[in-house]
PDB file of C-alpha atoms in Angstrom:
ATOM      1  CA  UNK A   1      -8.913  -0.757  39.861  1.00 40.00           C
ATOM      2  CA  UNK A   2      -7.148  -1.805  36.645  1.00 41.00           C
ATOM      3  CA  UNK A   3      -5.357  -4.614  38.515  1.00 46.00           C
ATOM      4  CA  UNK A   4      -8.640  -5.826  39.995  1.00 40.00           C
ATOM      5  CA  UNK A   5     -10.256  -5.784  36.549  1.00 45.00           C
ATOM      6  CA  UNK A   6      -7.402  -7.903  35.149  1.00 52.00           C
ATOM      7  CA  UNK A   7      -7.767 -10.420  37.990  1.00 49.00           C
ATOM      8  CA  UNK A   8     -11.518 -10.729  37.359  1.00 51.00           C
ATOM      9  CA  UNK A   9     -10.917 -11.120  33.621  1.00 57.00           C
ATOM     10  CA  UNK A  10      -8.380 -13.893  34.306  1.00 57.00           C
ATOM     11  CA  UNK A  11     -10.808 -15.653  36.680  1.00 59.00           C
ATOM     12  CA  UNK A  12     -13.534 -15.541  34.032  1.00 62.00           C
ATOM     13  CA  UNK A  13     -11.175 -17.058  31.433  1.00 63.00           C
ATOM     14  CA  UNK A  14     -10.147 -19.843  33.837  1.00 63.00           C
ATOM     15  CA  UNK A  15     -13.821 -20.587  34.609  1.00 60.00           C
ATOM     16  CA  UNK A  16     -14.639 -20.802  30.899  1.00 63.00           C
ATOM     17  CA  UNK A  17     -11.698 -23.155  30.315  1.00 64.00           C
ATOM     18  CA  UNK A  18     -12.803 -25.341  33.243  1.00 62.00           C
ATOM     19  CA  UNK A  19     -16.300 -25.577  31.722  1.00 64.00           C
ATOM     20  CA  UNK A  20     -14.792 -26.793  28.444  1.00 61.00           C
ATOM     21  CA  UNK A  21     -15.618 -23.618  26.564  1.00 58.00           C
ATOM     22  CA  UNK A  22     -13.155 -22.274  24.030  1.00 55.00           C
ATOM     23  CA  UNK A  23     -11.925 -18.926  25.331  1.00 53.00           C
ATOM     24  CA  UNK A  24     -13.113 -16.047  23.197  1.00 56.00           C
ATOM     25  CA  UNK A  25     -10.305 -13.735  22.103  1.00 64.00           C
ATOM     26  CA  UNK A  26     -11.093 -10.206  23.162  1.00 78.00           C
ATOM     27  CA  UNK A  27     -11.011  -7.820  20.193  1.00 82.00           C
ATOM     28  CA  UNK A  28      -8.951  -4.644  20.429  1.00 86.00           C
ATOM     29  CA  UNK A  29     -10.523  -1.271  19.705  1.00 89.00           C
ATOM     30  CA  UNK A  30      -8.530  -1.275  16.460  1.00 91.00           C
ATOM     31  CA  UNK A  31     -10.030  -4.616  15.381  1.00 93.00           C
ATOM     32  CA  UNK A  32     -13.551  -3.416  16.149  1.00 94.00           C
ATOM     33  CA  UNK A  33     -13.054  -0.224  14.152  1.00 95.00           C
ATOM     34  CA  UNK A  34     -11.420  -2.123  11.271  1.00 96.00           C
ATOM     35  CA  UNK A  35     -14.320  -4.580  11.166  1.00 94.00           C
ATOM     36  CA  UNK A  36     -16.679  -1.603  10.807  1.00 95.00           C
ATOM     37  CA  UNK A  37     -14.493  -0.059   8.052  1.00 96.00           C
ATOM     38  CA  UNK A  38     -14.405  -3.288   6.063  1.00 95.00           C
ATOM     39  CA  UNK A  39     -18.153  -3.819   6.355  1.00 94.00           C
ATOM     40  CA  UNK A  40     -18.680  -0.307   4.942  1.00 95.00           C
ATOM     41  CA  UNK A  41     -16.196  -0.538   2.040  1.00 96.00           C
ATOM     42  CA  UNK A  42     -17.388   1.052  -1.174  1.00 95.00           C
ATOM     43  CA  UNK A  43     -14.550   0.454  -3.620  1.00 93.00           C
ATOM     44  CA  UNK A  44     -14.166   1.146  -7.345  1.00 89.00           C
ATOM     45  CA  UNK A  45     -14.723  -1.964  -9.490  1.00 92.00           C
ATOM     46  CA  UNK A  46     -11.009  -1.964 -10.278  1.00 95.00           C
ATOM     47  CA  UNK A  47     -10.043  -2.522  -6.594  1.00 97.00           C
ATOM     48  CA  UNK A  48     -10.415  -5.749  -4.612  1.00 97.00           C
ATOM     49  CA  UNK A  49      -9.557  -6.742  -1.043  1.00 97.00           C
ATOM     50  CA  UNK A  50      -8.452 -10.181   0.178  1.00 97.00           C
ATOM     51  CA  UNK A  51      -7.423 -11.778   3.477  1.00 96.00           C
ATOM     52  CA  UNK A  52      -4.557 -14.237   2.854  1.00 96.00           C
ATOM     53  CA  UNK A  53      -4.488 -15.357   6.520  1.00 94.00           C
ATOM     54  CA  UNK A  54      -8.245 -15.986   6.633  1.00 91.00           C
ATOM     55  CA  UNK A  55     -11.109 -14.238   8.388  1.00 83.00           C
ATOM     56  CA  UNK A  56      -9.457 -14.594  11.803  1.00 86.00           C
ATOM     57  CA  UNK A  57      -6.763 -12.089  10.835  1.00 92.00           C
ATOM     58  CA  UNK A  58      -8.440  -8.914   9.658  1.00 92.00           C
ATOM     59  CA  UNK A  59      -5.457  -6.801  10.690  1.00 96.00           C
ATOM     60  CA  UNK A  60      -3.343  -8.034   7.752  1.00 97.00           C
ATOM     61  CA  UNK A  61      -4.858  -7.941   4.302  1.00 98.00           C
ATOM     62  CA  UNK A  62      -4.098  -7.180   0.665  1.00 98.00           C
ATOM     63  CA  UNK A  63      -5.612  -4.804  -1.854  1.00 98.00           C
ATOM     64  CA  UNK A  64      -5.295  -5.257  -5.616  1.00 98.00           C
ATOM     65  CA  UNK A  65      -5.634  -2.217  -7.865  1.00 98.00           C
ATOM     66  CA  UNK A  66      -6.157  -2.514 -11.626  1.00 97.00           C
ATOM     67  CA  UNK A  67      -6.216   1.059 -12.977  1.00 96.00           C
ATOM     68  CA  UNK A  68      -8.869   1.602 -15.663  1.00 94.00           C
ATOM     69  CA  UNK A  69      -7.377   4.870 -16.948  1.00 95.00           C
ATOM     70  CA  UNK A  70      -4.152   6.857 -17.041  1.00 95.00           C
ATOM     71  CA  UNK A  71      -0.508   5.840 -17.474  1.00 97.00           C
ATOM     72  CA  UNK A  72      -0.968   2.541 -15.614  1.00 97.00           C
ATOM     73  CA  UNK A  73      -4.027   1.315 -17.506  1.00 96.00           C
ATOM     74  CA  UNK A  74      -3.938  -2.482 -17.770  1.00 94.00           C
ATOM     75  CA  UNK A  75      -1.520  -2.993 -14.872  1.00 96.00           C
ATOM     76  CA  UNK A  76      -2.176  -4.971 -11.679  1.00 96.00           C
ATOM     77  CA  UNK A  77      -0.681  -3.700  -8.423  1.00 98.00           C
ATOM     78  CA  UNK A  78      -0.781  -5.509  -5.075  1.00 98.00           C
ATOM     79  CA  UNK A  79      -0.566  -3.709  -1.725  1.00 98.00           C
ATOM     80  CA  UNK A  80      -0.202  -5.206   1.736  1.00 98.00           C
ATOM     81  CA  UNK A  81      -1.860  -3.541   4.740  1.00 98.00           C
ATOM     82  CA  UNK A  82      -0.758  -4.016   8.356  1.00 98.00           C
ATOM     83  CA  UNK A  83      -3.177  -2.447  10.804  1.00 97.00           C
ATOM     84  CA  UNK A  84      -2.089  -1.523  14.321  1.00 94.00           C
ATOM     85  CA  UNK A  85      -4.146  -2.526  17.397  1.00 94.00           C
ATOM     86  CA  UNK A  86      -4.427   1.219  18.137  1.00 95.00           C
ATOM     87  CA  UNK A  87      -5.995   1.953  14.720  1.00 97.00           C
ATOM     88  CA  UNK A  88      -7.468   4.484  13.859  1.00 97.00           C
ATOM     89  CA  UNK A  89      -5.107   6.532  16.038  1.00 96.00           C
ATOM     90  CA  UNK A  90      -2.253   5.268  13.884  1.00 96.00           C
ATOM     91  CA  UNK A  91      -2.350   4.881  10.099  1.00 97.00           C
ATOM     92  CA  UNK A  92      -1.981   1.372   8.651  1.00 98.00           C
ATOM     93  CA  UNK A  93       1.414   0.398   7.248  1.00 98.00           C
ATOM     94  CA  UNK A  94       1.008  -0.003   3.487  1.00 98.00           C
ATOM     95  CA  UNK A  95       3.544  -1.541   1.093  1.00 98.00           C
ATOM     96  CA  UNK A  96       3.382  -2.069  -2.657  1.00 98.00           C
ATOM     97  CA  UNK A  97       4.327  -5.696  -3.371  1.00 97.00           C
ATOM     98  CA  UNK A  98       4.477  -5.131  -7.149  1.00 96.00           C
ATOM     99  CA  UNK A  99       7.629  -3.628  -8.663  1.00 93.00           C
ATOM    100  CA  UNK A 100       6.518  -0.434 -10.347  1.00 95.00           C
ATOM    101  CA  UNK A 101       8.082   2.592 -12.044  1.00 96.00           C
ATOM    102  CA  UNK A 102       6.245   5.345 -10.193  1.00 97.00           C
ATOM    103  CA  UNK A 103       7.215   8.729  -8.724  1.00 98.00           C
ATOM    104  CA  UNK A 104       5.394   8.002  -5.448  1.00 98.00           C
ATOM    105  CA  UNK A 105       6.478   4.370  -4.889  1.00 98.00           C
ATOM    106  CA  UNK A 106      10.079   3.265  -4.431  1.00 96.00           C
ATOM    107  CA  UNK A 107      11.777  -0.070  -5.167  1.00 90.00           C
ATOM    108  CA  UNK A 108      11.240  -1.311  -1.620  1.00 95.00           C
ATOM    109  CA  UNK A 109       7.478  -0.804  -1.985  1.00 97.00           C
ATOM    110  CA  UNK A 110       7.268   2.257   0.252  1.00 97.00           C
ATOM    111  CA  UNK A 111       4.359   4.500  -0.686  1.00 97.00           C
ATOM    112  CA  UNK A 112       4.359   8.289  -0.552  1.00 96.00           C
ATOM    113  CA  UNK A 113       0.752   9.192   0.233  1.00 96.00           C
ATOM    114  CA  UNK A 114       0.078  12.118   2.570  1.00 95.00           C
ATOM    115  CA  UNK A 115      -2.839  10.454   4.389  1.00 96.00           C
ATOM    116  CA  UNK A 116      -0.523   7.609   5.414  1.00 96.00           C
ATOM    117  CA  UNK A 117       1.833  10.125   7.018  1.00 93.00           C
ATOM    118  CA  UNK A 118       1.348  13.649   8.320  1.00 94.00           C
ATOM    119  CA  UNK A 119      -2.241  14.082   7.120  1.00 96.00           C
ATOM    120  CA  UNK A 120      -3.588  10.926   8.783  1.00 97.00           C
ATOM    121  CA  UNK A 121      -6.556  11.549  11.092  1.00 97.00           C
ATOM    122  CA  UNK A 122      -8.672   9.004  13.022  1.00 96.00           C
ATOM    123  CA  UNK A 123     -11.756  10.060  11.034  1.00 96.00           C
ATOM    124  CA  UNK A 124     -10.142   8.599   7.888  1.00 97.00           C
ATOM    125  CA  UNK A 125     -10.625   4.938   7.076  1.00 97.00           C
ATOM    126  CA  UNK A 126      -9.516   2.023   4.880  1.00 97.00           C
ATOM    127  CA  UNK A 127     -11.827   3.137   2.080  1.00 97.00           C
ATOM    128  CA  UNK A 128     -10.102   6.551   2.012  1.00 97.00           C
ATOM    129  CA  UNK A 129      -6.650   4.945   1.805  1.00 98.00           C
ATOM    130  CA  UNK A 130      -7.630   2.642  -1.066  1.00 97.00           C
ATOM    131  CA  UNK A 131      -9.083   5.570  -3.011  1.00 97.00           C
ATOM    132  CA  UNK A 132      -5.854   7.478  -2.321  1.00 97.00           C
ATOM    133  CA  UNK A 133      -3.763   4.593  -3.714  1.00 97.00           C
ATOM    134  CA  UNK A 134      -6.052   4.323  -6.728  1.00 97.00           C
ATOM    135  CA  UNK A 135      -5.599   8.069  -7.289  1.00 96.00           C
ATOM    136  CA  UNK A 136      -1.793   7.635  -7.335  1.00 97.00           C
ATOM    137  CA  UNK A 137      -2.185   5.515 -10.461  1.00 97.00           C
ATOM    138  CA  UNK A 138      -4.640   7.784 -12.241  1.00 95.00           C
ATOM    139  CA  UNK A 139      -2.737  10.961 -11.314  1.00 95.00           C
ATOM    140  CA  UNK A 140       0.845  10.307 -10.148  1.00 97.00           C
ATOM    141  CA  UNK A 141       2.318  13.260  -8.253  1.00 95.00           C
ATOM    142  CA  UNK A 142       5.809  14.472  -9.180  1.00 96.00           C
ATOM    143  CA  UNK A 143       5.773  17.199  -6.505  1.00 95.00           C
ATOM    144  CA  UNK A 144       6.088  14.797  -3.539  1.00 89.00           C
ATOM    145  CA  UNK A 145       8.238  11.940  -4.864  1.00 95.00           C
ATOM    146  CA  UNK A 146       9.913   8.848  -3.454  1.00 95.00           C
ATOM    147  CA  UNK A 147      11.383   7.939  -6.844  1.00 96.00           C
ATOM    148  CA  UNK A 148      12.936  11.298  -7.773  1.00 96.00           C
ATOM    149  CA  UNK A 149      14.115  10.109 -11.185  1.00 95.00           C
ATOM    150  CA  UNK A 150      10.633   8.994 -12.254  1.00 96.00           C
ATOM    151  CA  UNK A 151       9.199  12.265 -10.886  1.00 97.00           C
ATOM    152  CA  UNK A 152      11.667  14.331 -12.936  1.00 97.00           C
ATOM    153  CA  UNK A 153      10.744  12.436 -16.118  1.00 97.00           C
ATOM    154  CA  UNK A 154       7.017  12.889 -15.429  1.00 98.00           C
ATOM    155  CA  UNK A 155       7.502  16.611 -14.804  1.00 97.00           C
ATOM    156  CA  UNK A 156       9.797  17.325 -17.774  1.00 98.00           C
ATOM    157  CA  UNK A 157       8.714  14.816 -20.393  1.00 97.00           C
ATOM    158  CA  UNK A 158       5.292  13.187 -19.842  1.00 97.00           C
ATOM    159  CA  UNK A 159       5.504  11.305 -23.158  1.00 97.00           C
ATOM    160  CA  UNK A 160       8.794   9.703 -22.153  1.00 96.00           C
ATOM    161  CA  UNK A 161       7.310   8.925 -18.741  1.00 97.00           C
ATOM    162  CA  UNK A 162       4.373   7.151 -20.404  1.00 96.00           C
ATOM    163  CA  UNK A 163       6.786   5.187 -22.598  1.00 94.00           C
ATOM    164  CA  UNK A 164       8.877   4.219 -19.553  1.00 94.00           C
ATOM    165  CA  UNK A 165       5.775   3.036 -17.668  1.00 96.00           C
ATOM    166  CA  UNK A 166       4.679   0.910 -20.645  1.00 94.00           C
ATOM    167  CA  UNK A 167       8.138  -0.654 -20.928  1.00 93.00           C
ATOM    168  CA  UNK A 168       8.305  -1.330 -17.192  1.00 92.00           C
ATOM    169  CA  UNK A 169       4.841  -2.952 -17.221  1.00 91.00           C
ATOM    170  CA  UNK A 170       5.485  -5.121 -20.277  1.00 87.00           C
ATOM    171  CA  UNK A 171       7.203  -7.910 -18.408  1.00 64.00           C
ATOM    172  CA  UNK A 172       9.216  -6.168 -15.744  1.00 52.00           C
ATOM    173  CA  UNK A 173      12.940  -5.506 -15.693  1.00 51.00           C
ATOM    174  CA  UNK A 174      16.008  -6.902 -14.002  1.00 40.00           C
ATOM    175  CA  UNK A 175      17.228  -4.380 -11.439  1.00 42.00           C
ATOM    176  CA  UNK A 176      19.585  -1.867 -13.001  1.00 39.00           C
ATOM    177  CA  UNK A 177      19.746   1.829 -13.671  1.00 45.00           C
ATOM    178  CA  UNK A 178      19.034   2.735 -17.238  1.00 40.00           C
ATOM    179  CA  UNK A 179      19.888   5.993 -18.949  1.00 35.00           C
ATOM    180  CA  UNK A 180      17.279   7.528 -21.251  1.00 38.00           C
ATOM    181  CA  UNK A 181      18.263  11.012 -22.327  1.00 34.00           C
ATOM    182  CA  UNK A 182      19.421  12.787 -19.171  1.00 37.00           C
ATOM    183  CA  UNK A 183      17.168  10.886 -16.785  1.00 39.00           C
ATOM    184  CA  UNK A 184      17.992   7.799 -14.738  1.00 41.00           C
ATOM    185  CA  UNK A 185      15.423   5.311 -13.573  1.00 41.00           C
ATOM    186  CA  UNK A 186      15.300   1.769 -12.292  1.00 44.00           C
ATOM    187  CA  UNK A 187      13.649  -0.896 -14.391  1.00 42.00           C
ATOM    188  CA  UNK A 188      13.236  -4.672 -14.302  1.00 39.00           C
ATOM    189  CA  UNK A 189      13.483  -7.247 -17.075  1.00 39.00           C
ATOM    190  CA  UNK A 190      13.285 -11.067 -16.663  1.00 38.00           C
ATOM    191  CA  UNK A 191      16.125 -11.724 -19.117  1.00 38.00           C
ATOM    192  CA  UNK A 192      18.469  -9.571 -17.070  1.00 38.00           C
ATOM    193  CA  UNK A 193      19.324  -7.462 -20.139  1.00 39.00           C
ATOM    194  CA  UNK A 194      18.901  -3.719 -19.926  1.00 38.00           C
ATOM    195  CA  UNK A 195      16.836  -1.704 -22.360  1.00 39.00           C
ATOM    196  CA  UNK A 196      19.472   0.971 -22.474  1.00 38.00           C
ATOM    197  CA  UNK A 197      22.879   1.702 -21.058  1.00 34.00           C
ATOM    198  CA  UNK A 198      23.249  -0.201 -17.792  1.00 32.00           C
ATOM    199  CA  UNK A 199      25.239   1.920 -15.394  1.00 31.00           C
ATOM    200  CA  UNK A 200      25.459  -0.634 -12.589  1.00 28.00           C
ATOM    201  CA  UNK A 201      23.636  -3.676 -11.330  1.00 30.00           C
ATOM    202  CA  UNK A 202      21.475  -3.419  -8.235  1.00 28.00           C
TER     203      UNK A 202
END
């Protein structure tokens, strides 16, 4: 039955091509669901969505988050989303494209957010993920870290953590590990000079 269906589908495509019609690309279930999710987005004013590859590629898009409160107030953070054809049965792949000193985001842009991993369910949607990312900036979580050093600073010395975030956001840092007190963390600076004791270059 499936083979017969494929043959009929192929015959229809060939007939359309013979008639000079442009073949219409069949949308996957994931694309249909994603289209619905995007049409129903209800984002905070500080979050925007864009489609760098144009409207024909909804499966790859970017979200910009500009936190309006918390440690990361005033920062701008860009995330890329790659959505699988079997979405929503598989969570989108999300990467942070902005270097950030954060307990839940590592230097490669990997994001530690439970709904992108073990707590993902098909009833969740893109809106839920964006709110989850936004929440990481208003309330970073030191209990489930990717950047263990940043998490330890946040847990043990929130004032130092806030200072570190401000320094990291004020122009970025050249990759190196910097020692502040007993805590290590990675920072970036355009000049390549460390704001502390550089233990080794990355």
